[in-house]
Every structure is written in C-alpha cells, then in structure tokens.
Amino acid sequence: MRPRVYMMAAVTVDGRIASKTGYSKLSCPYDLRRLHAMRAMVDAVVVGANTAITDNPRLTVRYAEGRNPIRVLIDGALRAPTDLRLFDRSALTIVFTTSKAPSEKIKELQEKGIEVVVTEGSAVDPAEVVAHLSKRGVEKVLLEGGGKTNWEFLKRCLVDELIITVTPYVFGRGVSLVDGEGFADTEEAPFELRLIEAKLCQCGREIVLHYEVKCKNQLTQNII
C-alpha cells in the first residue's frame, strides 16, 4: 500500500499554472486557504525543481490551522539554490536527487539539517519517492507540481485525486498543468478521471473541480 496522493493546483482557463515569465499568483484568498488546509491535512508535500526555483515556496501551513507537512523536493541535478525558503528549519525537508548532484551542495544542505536521498539512475523515479515516504509512515501526500513533476506522477498512475481551481485568466503561453511527452489520444492515457464535485468558489470568480484518478489496470482487474 502506498500513500494516497492528491494533486492540487490553480490554473488559467487555458490550463496554465504559470505565465511565460513564470508568474503564478492565480489563487484568490479562499483558494489559498483551501491549499493550506490541504497541506495541514497531509503528511508530506512534494514539488519539483522548477517550481522550487521559480516560486521559492515555503510549503508550510500559514492560512489554516494545523501542523507543517514534510517538505519534499525532487531535483535530479540538485539545481535548486541552497538559500531557498524551503531549506529553512521551519519543517522537516527531504531532497531526492541523483548522482548528478554536486557533492559539495549535498553536504551544504545536510549541514542545514536537510535530509538528502541520492537515488540510482539518471532521474528521480516518483515511485521511489512515494515508496520512501511510505516507509516513513506517510499516508497522505500533496503534489504541488509543477508541470513536469505532475506529468511524471500522473503517467505512472501515482495520483489518486486531482483538485483543480480554474481561475478567470488566460496566458496563451506558459507552464501547463501537466507537461511531458504526452499521450497520442484518450485511449493511451493509463488512467481515467471521474468527476466527484464541481463548485463555484466563495469568491464567485473561480470553479473548483475535484476528480478521482482511476488507473485503467486497476479498473480491468476489478472487472475480472
């Protein structure tokens, strides 16, 4: 059994989580509270290197009541600067990287109290991240992207629920909610999305979509 993984994001009408310049402040105050309430509910929150570098998030709980989750950074080449806010001592932080990471940077992070896990291969496998967290007793994980990290989790059927806030903006270009090599058609995707709820945000300008993500292999096994 692996942890239950929630993917959460605010997107423009054209599916962008950031503009061509990296601007990503899309959420209204109500959506920020929903995000922080989710952080307080889960045991760990995961982001990729691009999100960490561009947004410099704290990944802590500030607009809701609750404890801080474990902060997890996936950064195969360890590109993230060591002075990012998620490397402060406000919450336990784990970095998953590979042998491509500079040894001096690993040492610097460890001296800051950051746990660094060096995985095998040329890239960090999300399944290995989830397995590691499971061994630590983590039961719920929040995935906050960005696009490439979202793709790596989704294509491996490692996401269980998808919570998307559609905001009233259009960027035209920028970072997509999911950014990878893509599927050829609807049949190639290894999962199905089932709508659980669609509701108007309290602000009156955003729509919150809540999906359950079902792996097709699991659906086939259930039928058999």
GROMACS .gro file of C-alpha atoms in nm, residues 61 63 69 83-84 163 176:
model
    7
   61VAL     CA    1   0.082   2.594   0.675
   63TYR     CA    2  -0.358   3.030   0.622
   69PRO     CA    3   0.390   1.859   0.649
   83ASP     CA    4   1.916   2.954   0.021
   84LEU     CA    5   1.558   2.873  -0.084
  163ILE     CA    6  -0.825   1.917  -0.728
  176SER     CA    7   0.096   2.377  -1.840
   0.00000   0.00000   0.00000
